[in-house]
Short mmCIF file of N, CA and C in Angstrom, two decimals:
data_model
loop_
_atom_site.label_atom_id
_atom_site.label_comp_id
_atom_site.label_asym_id
_atom_site.label_seq_id
_atom_site.Cartn_x
_atom_site.Cartn_y
_atom_site.Cartn_z
N MET A 1 55.91 -61.11 30.64
CA MET A 1 56.28 -60.45 31.83
C MET A 1 57.59 -59.44 31.28
N PRO A 2 57.59 -58.31 31.77
CA PRO A 2 58.48 -57.21 31.50
C PRO A 2 60.22 -57.42 32.07
N TYR A 3 61.00 -57.49 31.27
CA TYR A 3 62.63 -57.45 31.36
C TYR A 3 63.38 -56.46 30.79
N SER A 4 64.63 -56.35 31.26
CA SER A 4 65.05 -55.63 30.93
C SER A 4 66.26 -56.39 29.64
N ASN A 5 65.84 -55.56 28.50
CA ASN A 5 66.51 -56.46 27.17
C ASN A 5 68.30 -55.73 27.59
N THR A 6 69.07 -57.01 27.99
CA THR A 6 70.50 -56.68 27.92
C THR A 6 70.98 -57.54 26.47
N LYS A 7 72.10 -57.09 26.47
CA LYS A 7 72.31 -57.52 24.92
C LYS A 7 72.60 -59.14 24.97
N ALA A 8 72.82 -59.86 26.16
CA ALA A 8 72.80 -61.42 25.90
C ALA A 8 71.25 -61.77 25.59
N ILE A 9 70.49 -61.24 26.13
CA ILE A 9 69.28 -61.52 26.04
C ILE A 9 68.58 -61.27 24.25
N ILE A 10 69.07 -59.62 23.89
CA ILE A 10 68.89 -59.60 22.65
C ILE A 10 69.73 -60.43 21.74
N GLU A 11 70.89 -61.03 21.79
CA GLU A 11 71.09 -62.05 20.96
C GLU A 11 70.68 -63.29 21.20
N GLN A 12 70.41 -63.71 22.21
CA GLN A 12 69.28 -65.30 21.93
C GLN A 12 68.31 -64.99 21.16
N ILE A 13 67.55 -63.79 21.33
CA ILE A 13 66.20 -63.60 20.45
C ILE A 13 66.52 -63.31 18.75
N TYR A 14 68.04 -62.73 18.61
CA TYR A 14 68.22 -62.76 17.32
C TYR A 14 68.77 -64.23 17.13
N ASN A 15 69.27 -65.42 17.68
CA ASN A 15 69.53 -66.51 16.78
C ASN A 15 68.38 -67.24 16.90
N PHE A 16 67.92 -66.92 17.61
CA PHE A 16 66.28 -67.61 17.65
C PHE A 16 65.68 -67.14 16.22
N VAL A 17 65.58 -65.98 15.68
CA VAL A 17 64.68 -65.72 14.74
C VAL A 17 65.77 -66.00 13.33
N LEU A 18 67.26 -66.21 13.90
CA LEU A 18 67.99 -66.42 12.62
C LEU A 18 68.01 -67.91 12.31
N GLU A 19 67.19 -68.89 13.27
CA GLU A 19 67.00 -69.94 12.54
C GLU A 19 65.60 -70.21 11.97
N LYS A 20 64.86 -69.13 11.76
CA LYS A 20 63.33 -69.55 11.03
C LYS A 20 63.52 -69.68 9.67
N HIS A 21 62.60 -70.48 9.03
CA HIS A 21 63.18 -70.92 7.73
C HIS A 21 62.67 -70.19 6.81
N GLY A 22 63.87 -69.97 5.86
CA GLY A 22 63.16 -68.76 4.56
C GLY A 22 63.56 -67.51 4.95
N LEU A 23 64.22 -67.12 6.47
CA LEU A 23 64.71 -65.91 6.55
C LEU A 23 65.39 -65.03 5.76
N ALA A 24 66.19 -65.59 5.31
CA ALA A 24 67.49 -65.54 4.26
C ALA A 24 66.62 -64.64 2.96
N SER A 25 65.65 -65.34 2.54
CA SER A 25 64.84 -65.28 1.25
C SER A 25 63.99 -64.01 1.36
N LYS A 26 63.47 -63.45 2.80
CA LYS A 26 62.72 -62.27 2.77
C LYS A 26 63.00 -61.42 2.84
N SER A 27 62.39 -60.00 2.63
CA SER A 27 62.82 -58.86 2.53
C SER A 27 63.29 -58.49 3.60
N ARG A 28 64.12 -57.10 3.81
CA ARG A 28 64.55 -56.50 4.29
C ARG A 28 63.95 -56.08 5.78
N PHE A 29 62.63 -55.63 5.15
CA PHE A 29 61.36 -55.38 6.27
C PHE A 29 61.03 -56.25 6.98
N MET A 30 60.77 -57.45 6.06
CA MET A 30 60.23 -58.74 7.05
C MET A 30 61.20 -59.33 7.55
N GLN A 31 62.68 -59.47 7.49
CA GLN A 31 63.53 -59.74 8.49
C GLN A 31 63.44 -58.98 9.86
N LEU A 32 63.59 -57.46 9.60
CA LEU A 32 63.34 -56.64 10.63
C LEU A 32 61.79 -56.96 12.07
N SER A 33 60.80 -56.91 10.75
CA SER A 33 59.74 -57.20 11.30
C SER A 33 59.41 -58.33 12.31
N ILE A 34 59.86 -59.31 11.63
CA ILE A 34 60.33 -60.91 12.64
C ILE A 34 60.84 -60.65 13.96
N PHE A 35 62.21 -59.89 13.46
CA PHE A 35 63.17 -59.54 15.10
C PHE A 35 62.43 -58.89 16.01
N PHE A 36 61.49 -57.57 15.23
CA PHE A 36 61.36 -56.95 16.59
C PHE A 36 59.87 -57.40 16.79
N ARG A 37 59.08 -58.17 16.16
CA ARG A 37 57.93 -58.76 16.93
C ARG A 37 58.44 -59.59 17.76
N GLU A 38 59.51 -60.48 17.93
CA GLU A 38 60.08 -61.23 18.83
C GLU A 38 60.47 -60.45 19.94
N LEU A 39 61.28 -59.52 19.92
CA LEU A 39 61.68 -58.52 21.20
C LEU A 39 60.57 -57.92 21.73
N HIS A 40 59.67 -57.34 21.06
CA HIS A 40 58.70 -56.77 21.50
C HIS A 40 58.24 -57.50 23.05
N GLU A 41 57.99 -56.83 23.88
CA GLU A 41 57.36 -57.37 25.34
C GLU A 41 55.82 -57.64 25.34
N GLY A 42 54.93 -56.91 24.81
CA GLY A 42 53.84 -56.79 25.35
C GLY A 42 53.25 -57.65 24.43
N GLU A 43 51.62 -57.35 24.48
CA GLU A 43 50.43 -57.92 23.45
C GLU A 43 50.97 -57.83 22.20
N GLU A 44 50.51 -58.92 21.36
CA GLU A 44 50.86 -58.99 19.84
C GLU A 44 50.33 -57.65 19.15
N SER A 45 49.49 -57.44 19.56
CA SER A 45 48.15 -56.66 19.02
C SER A 45 48.99 -55.25 18.94
N LYS A 46 49.85 -54.89 20.34
CA LYS A 46 50.41 -53.27 20.46
C LYS A 46 51.41 -53.43 19.92
N PHE A 47 51.79 -54.38 18.89
CA PHE A 47 53.18 -54.29 18.04
C PHE A 47 52.55 -53.68 16.62
N THR A 48 53.21 -52.46 15.95
CA THR A 48 53.25 -52.21 14.85
C THR A 48 54.16 -52.44 13.61
N ALA A 49 54.32 -52.54 12.67
CA ALA A 49 55.29 -52.05 11.84
C ALA A 49 54.77 -51.59 10.16
N ASP A 50 55.51 -50.42 9.90
CA ASP A 50 54.95 -49.92 8.73
C ASP A 50 56.35 -50.06 7.75
N ARG A 51 55.73 -49.86 6.42
CA ARG A 51 56.61 -50.19 5.18
C ARG A 51 57.54 -49.35 5.22
N SER A 52 57.95 -48.40 5.99
CA SER A 52 58.72 -47.02 6.24
C SER A 52 59.86 -47.56 6.92
N PHE A 53 59.55 -48.75 7.60
CA PHE A 53 60.52 -49.15 8.37
C PHE A 53 60.76 -48.57 9.70
N TYR A 54 59.27 -48.41 10.35
CA TYR A 54 59.09 -47.70 11.52
C TYR A 54 58.24 -49.26 12.32
N TYR A 55 59.17 -49.46 13.22
CA TYR A 55 58.42 -50.43 14.35
C TYR A 55 57.90 -50.00 15.45
N LYS A 56 56.87 -50.27 16.02
CA LYS A 56 56.47 -49.29 17.25
C LYS A 56 55.95 -50.82 18.33
N GLY A 57 56.24 -50.81 19.52
CA GLY A 57 56.28 -51.61 20.53
C GLY A 57 56.83 -51.20 21.93
N ILE A 58 56.75 -52.58 22.71
CA ILE A 58 57.20 -52.55 24.09
C ILE A 58 58.91 -52.86 24.00
N PHE A 59 59.69 -52.18 24.22
CA PHE A 59 61.08 -52.47 24.13
C PHE A 59 61.55 -52.39 25.52
N ASN A 60 62.60 -52.75 25.96
CA ASN A 60 62.74 -52.86 27.44
C ASN A 60 62.20 -52.01 28.25
N ASN A 61 61.08 -52.48 28.60
CA ASN A 61 60.11 -52.17 29.45
C ASN A 61 59.40 -50.63 29.23
N ARG A 62 59.35 -50.41 28.10
CA ARG A 62 58.95 -49.05 27.69
C ARG A 62 58.36 -49.00 26.08
N GLU A 63 56.98 -48.04 25.80
CA GLU A 63 56.56 -48.10 24.72
C GLU A 63 57.97 -47.27 24.12
N LYS A 64 58.22 -47.47 22.59
CA LYS A 64 59.34 -46.88 21.96
C LYS A 64 59.13 -47.19 20.26
N SER A 65 59.25 -46.08 19.91
CA SER A 65 59.36 -46.36 18.09
C SER A 65 60.82 -46.13 17.88
N ILE A 66 60.71 -47.10 16.59
CA ILE A 66 62.10 -47.38 16.36
C ILE A 66 62.12 -47.09 14.84
N PHE A 67 63.17 -46.38 14.39
CA PHE A 67 63.09 -45.79 12.78
C PHE A 67 64.45 -47.25 12.45
N ALA A 68 64.38 -47.58 11.80
CA ALA A 68 65.05 -48.85 11.02
C ALA A 68 65.35 -48.73 9.82
N ASN A 69 65.12 -47.82 8.67
CA ASN A 69 65.82 -47.34 7.47
C ASN A 69 67.17 -47.39 7.70
N ALA A 70 67.96 -46.95 8.58
CA ALA A 70 69.41 -46.76 8.55
C ALA A 70 69.96 -48.36 9.23
N ALA A 71 69.27 -49.07 9.59
CA ALA A 71 69.60 -50.11 10.31
C ALA A 71 70.97 -51.12 9.70
N PRO A 72 71.86 -51.47 10.29
CA PRO A 72 72.99 -52.59 9.52
C PRO A 72 72.32 -53.57 8.77
N ASP A 73 72.95 -54.50 8.11
CA ASP A 73 72.49 -55.66 7.23
C ASP A 73 71.88 -56.53 8.41
N PHE A 74 71.23 -57.01 8.38
CA PHE A 74 70.41 -57.82 9.57
C PHE A 74 71.61 -59.20 9.93
N PHE A 75 72.19 -59.52 9.03
CA PHE A 75 72.98 -60.61 8.87
C PHE A 75 74.30 -60.63 9.19
N ASP A 76 74.51 -59.32 9.67
CA ASP A 76 75.87 -58.65 10.31
C ASP A 76 75.63 -58.77 11.42
N LYS A 77 75.92 -59.54 12.09
CA LYS A 77 75.51 -59.86 13.66
C LYS A 77 75.80 -58.95 14.47
N HIS A 78 77.15 -58.77 14.69
CA HIS A 78 77.54 -58.00 15.99
C HIS A 78 77.41 -56.41 15.43
N LYS A 79 77.22 -55.94 14.03
CA LYS A 79 76.86 -54.56 14.08
C LYS A 79 75.46 -54.48 14.09
N PHE A 80 74.76 -55.14 13.93
CA PHE A 80 73.02 -55.18 13.90
C PHE A 80 72.74 -55.49 15.59
N LEU A 81 73.65 -56.19 16.49
CA LEU A 81 73.14 -56.23 17.89
C LEU A 81 73.44 -54.87 18.52
N ASP A 82 74.68 -54.47 17.89
CA ASP A 82 75.25 -52.97 18.90
C ASP A 82 73.85 -51.85 18.37
N TRP A 83 73.61 -51.85 17.28
CA TRP A 83 72.75 -50.78 16.87
C TRP A 83 71.36 -51.28 17.64
N VAL A 84 70.61 -52.56 17.77
CA VAL A 84 69.46 -52.85 18.53
C VAL A 84 69.66 -52.24 19.81
N VAL A 85 70.57 -52.47 20.46
CA VAL A 85 70.76 -52.24 21.72
C VAL A 85 71.11 -50.54 22.25
N LYS A 86 71.39 -49.90 21.27
CA LYS A 86 71.35 -48.52 21.31
C LYS A 86 70.07 -47.95 20.71
N SER A 87 69.48 -48.52 20.04
CA SER A 87 68.08 -48.07 19.46
C SER A 87 67.02 -48.17 20.34
N ILE A 88 67.23 -49.46 21.47
CA ILE A 88 65.75 -49.32 22.18
C ILE A 88 66.41 -48.96 23.91
N ASP A 89 67.66 -48.47 24.00
CA ASP A 89 68.00 -47.85 25.18
C ASP A 89 67.47 -46.71 25.18
#
């Protein structure tokens, strides 16, 4: 079901992903892939992640491509969430 990704919803998804076992030991690419896969609003087959930190999916009710090579550290919650909100808007 499509919805508008408010910062509060994005933060809930972030907190959910943060609880995943072993997340800190995964590569930056995998941390971001897991997060954006959870944030993606469509069918799983419509989400793609490329090793060049390129993520494509349905975000904020629109098909969107996100280039995350300049994303803040995943564990810097406030900077990361602010960046995500700007990236999907």
